[in-house]
């Protein structure tokens, strides 16, 4: 067990170097590598460099690797040909090498299954002739940028997620994560601004959660009861950091319970600052992770500016690293989260987790 940072007990995170287990998922510590897009897989096929990248992060201590977002089969899952895909024999072979490399270092790994919906830009380079699709074919400003998904499209999409889920299980992954965050396809259903449907997939919060819940249920049915499903969601969107879909804990419950009932095992609450209270007018100052755990009773992954001095796509942070480590430890001790995902700090230093474990904070290569 670590001695922590010598001389400053506030920055010891020893409690986070304990094993985590949920269903079929076993992780040797509480640190996950956050999913981070790289655009380094020519033709969408993970290659030897990709396997080495994830191996190095596993060797550096991240107990759970959540891969970069990887496209499910379309229609029009995303704009970039070098984002890895999660379907087809060639990609499957590439992913198997990634899984083996990570497992050889003692870490667990899940793919993040991704469809960008209409957040695909005006001139996508992958599948350029396909029209973008989303709940209503409009972006967050109401502008028409694609077409609304028909019922047949929804069925095809369910089949795409199922195809990828089966591939994840057959390739030896330890579970999978559904990317339901940041304003991409599944989140476009959640968000009233991008979901104007008047069928059973639009309207109330619960109805807006219906298609994401159908994806979870279809995946659950395909992979069986023991293969962990992580669901990542956020209030913020890549196109609007101030966006909120739930203004109260009650509204959050409306969104999350259908997903729980459909079979989610773990929620990954994507925030940019893990220490911020989610509902400021509420007596309880829980963050989004804490609220999600309280509402669902399920394990939760927190994330947001751990080990860095600036917010993701935002400004500088005033508190010192040791102050924030202390808050992280206190949140963990209060049971507000089970795992913490670390993004940019691991990009700068793949050995970040091991250095924190060993109290070698001065050796950490900082993220700039
Ligand atoms: C280069 C980069 C790529 C990212 N790509 C993804 C992605 O593919 N999927 C996703 O859910 N989040 C993505 N994110 C967001 C991160 O997962 C994470 O939530 C964010 O960086 C905040 O964590 P941090 O403060 O520890 O960096 C990305 C972030 C960065 C910096």
Coordinates of C-alpha atoms and ligand atoms in Angstrom, one line a residue:
X1 CA 0.0 0.0 0.0
X2 CA 1.2 3.5 -0.8
X3 CA 2.8 5.8 1.7
X4 CA 1.1 8.7 -0.1
X5 CA 2.9 11.9 -0.7
X6 CA 5.5 12.4 2.1
X7 CA 4.7 15.3 4.4
X8 CA 1.3 16.1 3.1
X9 CA -1.3 13.6 4.3
X10 CA -4.1 15.4 2.5
X11 CA -2.9 14.1 -0.9
X12 CA -2.9 10.4 0.0
X13 CA -5.5 8.5 -2.0
X14 CA -4.7 5.1 -0.6
X15 CA -8.5 4.2 -0.2
X16 CA -8.7 4.4 -4.0
X17 CA -6.2 1.6 -4.4
X18 CA -8.7 -1.1 -3.4
X19 CA -10.4 -3.6 -5.6
X20 CA -13.8 -2.8 -7.2
X21 CA -16.2 -5.5 -8.2
X22 CA -19.6 -5.2 -9.8
X23 CA -21.2 -8.3 -11.4
X24 CA -18.7 -9.7 -13.8
X25 CA -16.4 -6.7 -13.6
X26 CA -13.4 -6.8 -11.4
X27 CA -11.0 -3.8 -11.3
X28 CA -7.8 -3.7 -9.3
X29 CA -8.1 -0.1 -8.2
X30 CA -10.6 2.7 -8.5
X31 CA -9.0 4.5 -11.4
X32 CA -10.4 4.4 -14.9
X33 CA -8.9 5.9 -18.0
X34 CA -11.6 8.2 -19.4
X35 CA -12.7 7.6 -23.0
X36 CA -10.6 9.9 -25.2
X37 CA -10.9 10.1 -29.0
X38 CA -7.6 9.8 -30.8
X39 CA -8.4 9.5 -34.6
X40 CA -5.4 7.2 -35.0
X41 CA -6.9 4.0 -36.5
X42 CA -6.5 4.1 -40.3
X43 CA -9.6 2.7 -42.0
X44 CA -11.2 2.4 -38.6
X45 CA -9.1 -0.6 -37.6
X46 CA -7.2 -0.6 -34.3
X47 CA -3.6 -1.3 -35.1
X48 CA -0.4 -2.2 -33.2
X49 CA 0.2 1.4 -32.1
X50 CA -3.3 1.6 -30.7
X51 CA -2.7 -1.7 -28.7
X52 CA 0.6 -0.4 -27.4
X53 CA -1.0 2.9 -26.3
X54 CA -3.6 1.1 -24.2
X55 CA -1.1 -1.4 -22.9
X56 CA 1.1 1.5 -21.7
X57 CA -1.9 3.0 -19.9
X58 CA -2.7 -0.3 -18.2
X59 CA 1.0 -0.7 -17.2
X60 CA 0.9 2.8 -15.8
X61 CA -1.8 1.8 -13.4
X62 CA -5.3 2.6 -14.7
X63 CA -7.3 -0.4 -13.4
X64 CA -10.1 0.1 -16.0
X65 CA -9.5 1.3 -19.5
X66 CA -12.5 2.8 -21.2
X67 CA -11.5 3.1 -24.9
X68 CA -11.9 6.1 -27.0
X69 CA -15.4 6.4 -28.6
X70 CA -15.7 3.7 -31.3
X71 CA -18.4 3.8 -34.0
X72 CA -21.2 1.4 -34.1
X73 CA -22.5 0.4 -37.6
X74 CA -24.3 3.4 -39.2
X75 CA -26.3 4.9 -40.6
X76 CA -23.8 7.8 -40.4
X77 CA -22.2 7.1 -37.0
X78 CA -19.6 9.8 -37.2
X79 CA -17.5 12.0 -39.4
X80 CA -14.0 10.6 -39.1
X81 CA -12.5 7.6 -41.0
X82 CA -9.7 7.2 -38.5
X83 CA -12.0 6.8 -35.5
X84 CA -11.9 3.0 -34.8
X85 CA -15.1 1.1 -35.6
X86 CA -16.7 -1.6 -33.5
X87 CA -18.0 -3.9 -36.2
X88 CA -16.6 -6.0 -39.0
X89 CA -13.9 -8.8 -39.0
X90 CA -10.9 -6.5 -39.4
X91 CA -11.8 -4.2 -36.6
X92 CA -12.6 -7.2 -34.4
X93 CA -9.2 -8.6 -34.9
X94 CA -7.6 -5.3 -34.1
X95 CA -9.6 -5.0 -30.9
X96 CA -8.7 -8.5 -29.8
X97 CA -5.0 -7.4 -29.8
X98 CA -5.9 -4.4 -27.7
X99 CA -7.8 -6.5 -25.2
X100 CA -4.9 -9.0 -24.9
X101 CA -2.3 -6.3 -24.4
X102 CA -4.4 -4.6 -21.6
X103 CA -5.2 -7.9 -19.9
X104 CA -1.5 -8.9 -19.9
X105 CA -0.9 -5.8 -17.7
X106 CA -3.7 -6.8 -15.2
X107 CA -6.3 -4.2 -16.2
X108 CA -9.8 -4.5 -17.3
X109 CA -11.1 -2.9 -20.5
X110 CA -14.4 -1.8 -22.0
X111 CA -15.1 -0.2 -25.4
X112 CA -17.1 3.0 -25.6
X113 CA -19.8 2.5 -28.2
X114 CA -20.5 5.8 -30.0
X115 CA -22.9 7.3 -32.5
X116 CA -22.7 11.0 -33.0
X117 CA -26.2 11.6 -34.5
X118 CA -26.4 15.0 -36.1
X119 CA -23.2 16.2 -34.3
X120 CA -21.3 15.1 -37.3
X121 CA -20.3 18.4 -38.9
X122 CA -21.2 19.8 -42.3
X123 CA -18.7 17.8 -44.3
X124 CA -18.1 14.4 -42.8
X125 CA -15.2 12.5 -44.3
X126 CA -16.5 9.1 -43.2
X127 CA -19.6 7.9 -45.2
X128 CA -19.9 11.4 -46.7
X129 CA -22.9 10.6 -48.8
X130 CA -25.0 9.4 -45.9
X131 CA -27.4 12.0 -44.3
X132 CA -26.9 12.6 -40.6
X133 CA -29.6 11.1 -38.4
X134 CA -31.1 12.1 -35.0
X135 CA -34.4 12.0 -33.2
X136 CA -35.7 15.0 -35.1
X137 CA -33.0 15.8 -37.7
X138 CA -32.2 19.2 -36.1
X139 CA -29.2 20.6 -34.2
X140 CA -29.4 22.4 -30.8
X141 CA -30.4 25.7 -32.5
X142 CA -33.3 24.0 -34.3
X143 CA -31.6 24.1 -37.7
X144 CA -32.3 21.1 -39.9
X145 CA -28.9 19.3 -40.4
X146 CA -30.1 15.8 -41.1
X147 CA -33.2 13.6 -41.1
X148 CA -35.4 12.3 -38.3
X149 CA -35.0 8.6 -37.5
X150 CA -37.9 6.5 -38.7
X151 CA -39.1 3.5 -36.8
X152 CA -37.2 1.2 -39.2
X153 CA -34.1 3.3 -38.6
X154 CA -34.5 2.9 -34.8
X155 CA -34.8 -0.9 -35.3
X156 CA -31.6 -0.9 -37.4
X157 CA -29.8 1.2 -34.8
X158 CA -30.8 -1.3 -32.1
X159 CA -29.3 -4.1 -34.3
X160 CA -26.1 -2.0 -34.7
X161 CA -25.7 -1.7 -30.9
X162 CA -26.4 -5.3 -30.4
X163 CA -23.9 -6.3 -33.1
X164 CA -21.2 -4.3 -31.3
X165 CA -22.2 -5.6 -27.9
X166 CA -21.9 -9.2 -29.0
X167 CA -18.5 -8.4 -30.6
X168 CA -17.4 -6.8 -27.3
X169 CA -18.2 -10.0 -25.4
X170 CA -16.8 -12.3 -28.0
X171 CA -13.5 -10.3 -28.2
X172 CA -12.9 -10.7 -24.5
X173 CA -13.8 -7.2 -23.2
X174 CA -14.8 -7.0 -19.6
X175 CA -18.0 -5.1 -20.4
X176 CA -19.0 -2.1 -22.5
X177 CA -19.9 1.5 -22.2
X178 CA -22.7 3.2 -24.1
X179 CA -21.8 6.8 -24.9
X180 CA -25.0 8.6 -24.0
X181 CA -23.3 11.9 -23.1
X182 CA -22.1 15.2 -24.6
X183 CA -24.9 15.8 -27.0
X184 CA -24.3 12.8 -29.3
X185 CA -27.1 10.5 -30.6
X186 CA -28.4 8.9 -27.4
X187 CA -28.2 12.3 -25.6
X188 CA -30.0 14.0 -28.5
X189 CA -33.0 11.9 -27.4
X190 CA -32.6 13.1 -23.8
X191 CA -32.4 16.7 -24.7
X192 CA -35.7 18.5 -25.4
X193 CA -33.8 21.0 -27.7
X194 CA -32.9 18.2 -30.1
X195 CA -35.8 15.9 -29.6
X196 CA -39.1 17.3 -30.9
X197 CA -40.7 13.9 -31.5
X198 CA -44.4 13.4 -30.8
X199 CA -44.3 9.6 -30.7
X200 CA -43.4 7.4 -27.7
X201 CA -39.8 8.6 -28.0
X202 CA -40.4 12.3 -27.3
X203 CA -42.3 14.6 -24.9
X204 CA -41.8 13.9 -21.2
X205 CA -38.4 13.2 -19.7
X206 CA -39.4 9.6 -19.3
X207 CA -40.4 9.3 -23.0
X208 CA -37.1 11.0 -24.1
X209 CA -35.3 8.3 -22.2
X210 CA -37.3 5.6 -24.0
X211 CA -35.0 5.0 -27.0
X212 CA -31.7 5.0 -24.9
X213 CA -33.5 2.5 -22.6
X214 CA -34.4 0.3 -25.6
X215 CA -30.8 0.3 -26.6
X216 CA -29.8 -0.8 -23.1
X217 CA -32.5 -3.5 -23.0
X218 CA -31.5 -4.9 -26.4
X219 CA -27.9 -5.0 -25.5
X220 CA -28.7 -6.6 -22.2
X221 CA -30.8 -9.3 -23.9
X222 CA -27.9 -10.0 -26.3
X223 CA -25.0 -10.1 -23.8
X224 CA -26.8 -11.9 -20.9
X225 CA -27.0 -10.9 -17.3
X226 CA -23.3 -11.0 -16.3
X227 CA -21.7 -8.7 -18.9
X228 CA -21.5 -5.2 -17.4
X229 CA -23.2 -2.3 -19.2
X230 CA -21.9 1.1 -18.2
X231 CA -23.9 4.1 -19.3
X232 CA -22.2 7.5 -19.7
X233 CA -24.4 10.6 -19.6
X234 CA -23.9 14.3 -19.0
X235 CA -25.8 17.4 -18.5
X236 CA -23.3 19.4 -20.6
X237 CA -23.1 19.2 -24.3
X238 CA -20.1 19.6 -26.6
X239 CA -22.1 22.5 -28.2
X240 CA -23.2 24.0 -25.0
X241 CA -21.4 23.6 -21.7
X242 CA -24.2 25.3 -19.7
X243 CA -26.9 22.9 -21.0
X244 CA -29.0 21.0 -18.5
X245 CA -31.5 18.2 -19.0
X246 CA -32.5 17.7 -15.4
X247 CA -33.0 20.8 -13.2
X248 CA -34.0 18.8 -10.1
X249 CA -33.2 15.4 -8.6
X250 CA -36.8 14.4 -9.4
X251 CA -36.2 15.1 -13.1
X252 CA -33.0 13.2 -13.0
X253 CA -34.9 10.3 -11.6
X254 CA -37.3 10.4 -14.5
X255 CA -34.4 10.0 -16.9
X256 CA -32.4 7.4 -15.0
X257 CA -35.0 4.9 -13.8
X258 CA -35.9 3.7 -17.3
X259 CA -32.2 3.0 -17.9
X260 CA -31.9 1.2 -14.6
X261 CA -35.0 -0.9 -15.4
X262 CA -33.5 -1.7 -18.9
X263 CA -30.4 -3.2 -17.3
X264 CA -27.6 -0.6 -16.7
X265 CA -25.0 -1.9 -14.2
X266 CA -22.9 1.2 -13.7
X267 CA -23.4 4.9 -14.5
X268 CA -20.6 7.1 -15.7
X269 CA -21.6 10.7 -14.9
X270 CA -19.6 13.0 -17.1
X271 CA -18.9 16.3 -15.4
X272 CA -16.1 18.8 -16.0
X273 CA -15.5 19.5 -12.3
X274 CA -16.1 16.4 -10.0
X275 CA -16.4 18.6 -6.9
X276 CA -19.3 20.8 -8.0
X277 CA -22.8 20.4 -6.4
X278 CA -25.2 19.5 -9.1
X279 CA -28.4 21.2 -7.8
X280 CA -27.3 24.3 -6.1
X281 CA -30.6 25.2 -4.6
X282 CA -30.8 21.8 -2.9
X283 CA -29.8 21.2 0.8
X284 CA -27.6 18.2 -0.2
X285 CA -24.5 19.3 -2.0
X286 CA -23.9 16.1 -3.9
X287 CA -22.3 16.1 -7.3
X288 CA -23.9 14.4 -10.3
X289 CA -22.2 11.2 -9.4
X290 CA -23.5 11.3 -5.8
X291 CA -27.0 12.1 -7.0
X292 CA -26.9 9.3 -9.5
X293 CA -25.8 6.8 -6.9
X294 CA -28.5 8.0 -4.5
X295 CA -31.3 7.8 -7.1
X296 CA -30.3 4.5 -8.7
X297 CA -28.5 2.6 -6.0
X298 CA -25.9 1.6 -8.6
X299 CA -22.2 2.0 -8.7
X300 CA -21.0 5.2 -10.3
X301 CA -17.9 6.5 -12.1
X302 CA -17.1 10.2 -11.4
X303 CA -14.9 12.4 -13.6
X304 CA -13.8 15.9 -14.2
X305 CA -10.4 17.7 -13.7
X306 CA -8.7 15.2 -11.6
X307 CA -4.9 15.8 -11.6
X308 CA -5.1 18.8 -13.9
X309 CA -5.1 22.6 -13.3
X310 CA -7.7 23.5 -15.9
X311 CA -11.2 22.5 -16.7
X312 CA -11.9 20.4 -19.9
X313 CA -12.5 23.1 -22.5
X314 CA -12.7 25.7 -19.7
X315 CA -10.7 27.9 -17.4
X316 CA -8.0 27.6 -14.7
X317 CA -8.9 25.9 -11.4
X318 CA -8.3 28.0 -8.2
X319 CA -8.0 25.2 -5.7
X320 CA -4.6 23.4 -5.4
X321 CA -4.2 19.8 -6.4
X322 CA -3.9 18.7 -2.7
X323 CA -7.2 20.5 -1.9
X324 CA -8.9 18.7 -4.7
X325 CA -7.4 15.3 -3.9
X326 CA -8.7 15.8 -0.4
X327 CA -12.2 16.5 -1.7
X328 CA -12.0 13.4 -4.0
X329 CA -11.0 11.3 -1.0
X330 CA -13.8 12.7 1.1
X331 CA -16.4 12.1 -1.7
X332 CA -15.1 8.5 -1.9
X333 CA -15.3 8.0 1.9
X334 CA -18.9 9.3 1.8
X335 CA -19.7 6.7 -0.9
X336 CA -20.5 9.3 -3.6
X337 CA -18.6 7.3 -6.3
X338 CA -17.0 4.0 -6.8
X339 CA -14.5 4.6 -9.6
X340 CA -12.9 7.9 -10.9
X341 CA -12.1 8.4 -14.5
X342 CA -9.0 10.4 -15.4
X343 CA -8.6 11.9 -18.8
X344 CA -6.1 14.6 -19.6
X345 CA -3.7 13.8 -16.7
X346 CA -3.3 10.3 -18.2
X347 CA -2.7 11.8 -21.7
X348 CA 0.2 13.8 -20.3
X349 CA 1.5 10.9 -18.1
X350 CA 0.4 7.3 -18.7
X351 CA 2.1 6.4 -15.4
X352 CA 0.0 8.9 -13.5
X353 CA -1.9 6.3 -11.4
X354 CA 1.2 4.4 -10.4
X355 CA 3.0 7.7 -9.4
X356 CA 0.0 8.7 -7.3
X357 CA 0.0 5.3 -5.7
X358 CA 3.7 5.5 -4.9
X359 CA 3.5 9.1 -3.7
X360 CA 5.8 10.2 -6.6
X361 CA 3.8 13.3 -7.3
X362 CA 6.9 15.4 -8.1
X363 CA 7.6 13.0 -11.0
X364 CA 4.2 13.5 -12.7
X365 CA 4.4 15.0 -16.1
X366 CA 1.8 17.8 -15.9
X367 CA -0.9 18.2 -18.6
X368 CA -0.6 21.5 -20.5
Ligands
LIG1 C1 -8.7 14.5 -26.4 C2 -10.0 14.1 -25.7 C3 -10.9 13.3 -26.3 C4 -12.1 12.9 -25.7 N1 -12.9 12.0 -26.3 C5 -14.0 11.5 -25.7 C6 -14.7 10.4 -26.2 O1 -14.4 9.8 -27.2 N2 -15.8 10.0 -25.5 C7 -16.2 10.6 -24.3 O2 -17.2 10.2 -23.7 N3 -15.5 11.7 -23.8 C8 -14.4 12.1 -24.4 N4 -13.6 13.1 -23.9 C9 -14.0 13.6 -22.5 C10 -13.2 12.8 -21.4 O3 -13.6 11.5 -21.4 C11 -13.3 13.4 -20.0 O4 -14.7 13.4 -19.7 C12 -12.9 14.9 -20.0 O5 -11.6 15.0 -20.6 C13 -12.8 15.4 -18.6 O6 -11.9 14.6 -17.8 P1 -10.5 15.2 -17.4 O7 -10.7 16.5 -16.7 O8 -9.9 14.2 -16.4 O9 -9.7 15.4 -18.6 C14 -12.4 13.5 -24.5 C15 -11.5 14.3 -23.8 C16 -10.3 14.7 -24.4 C17 -9.4 15.6 -23.7

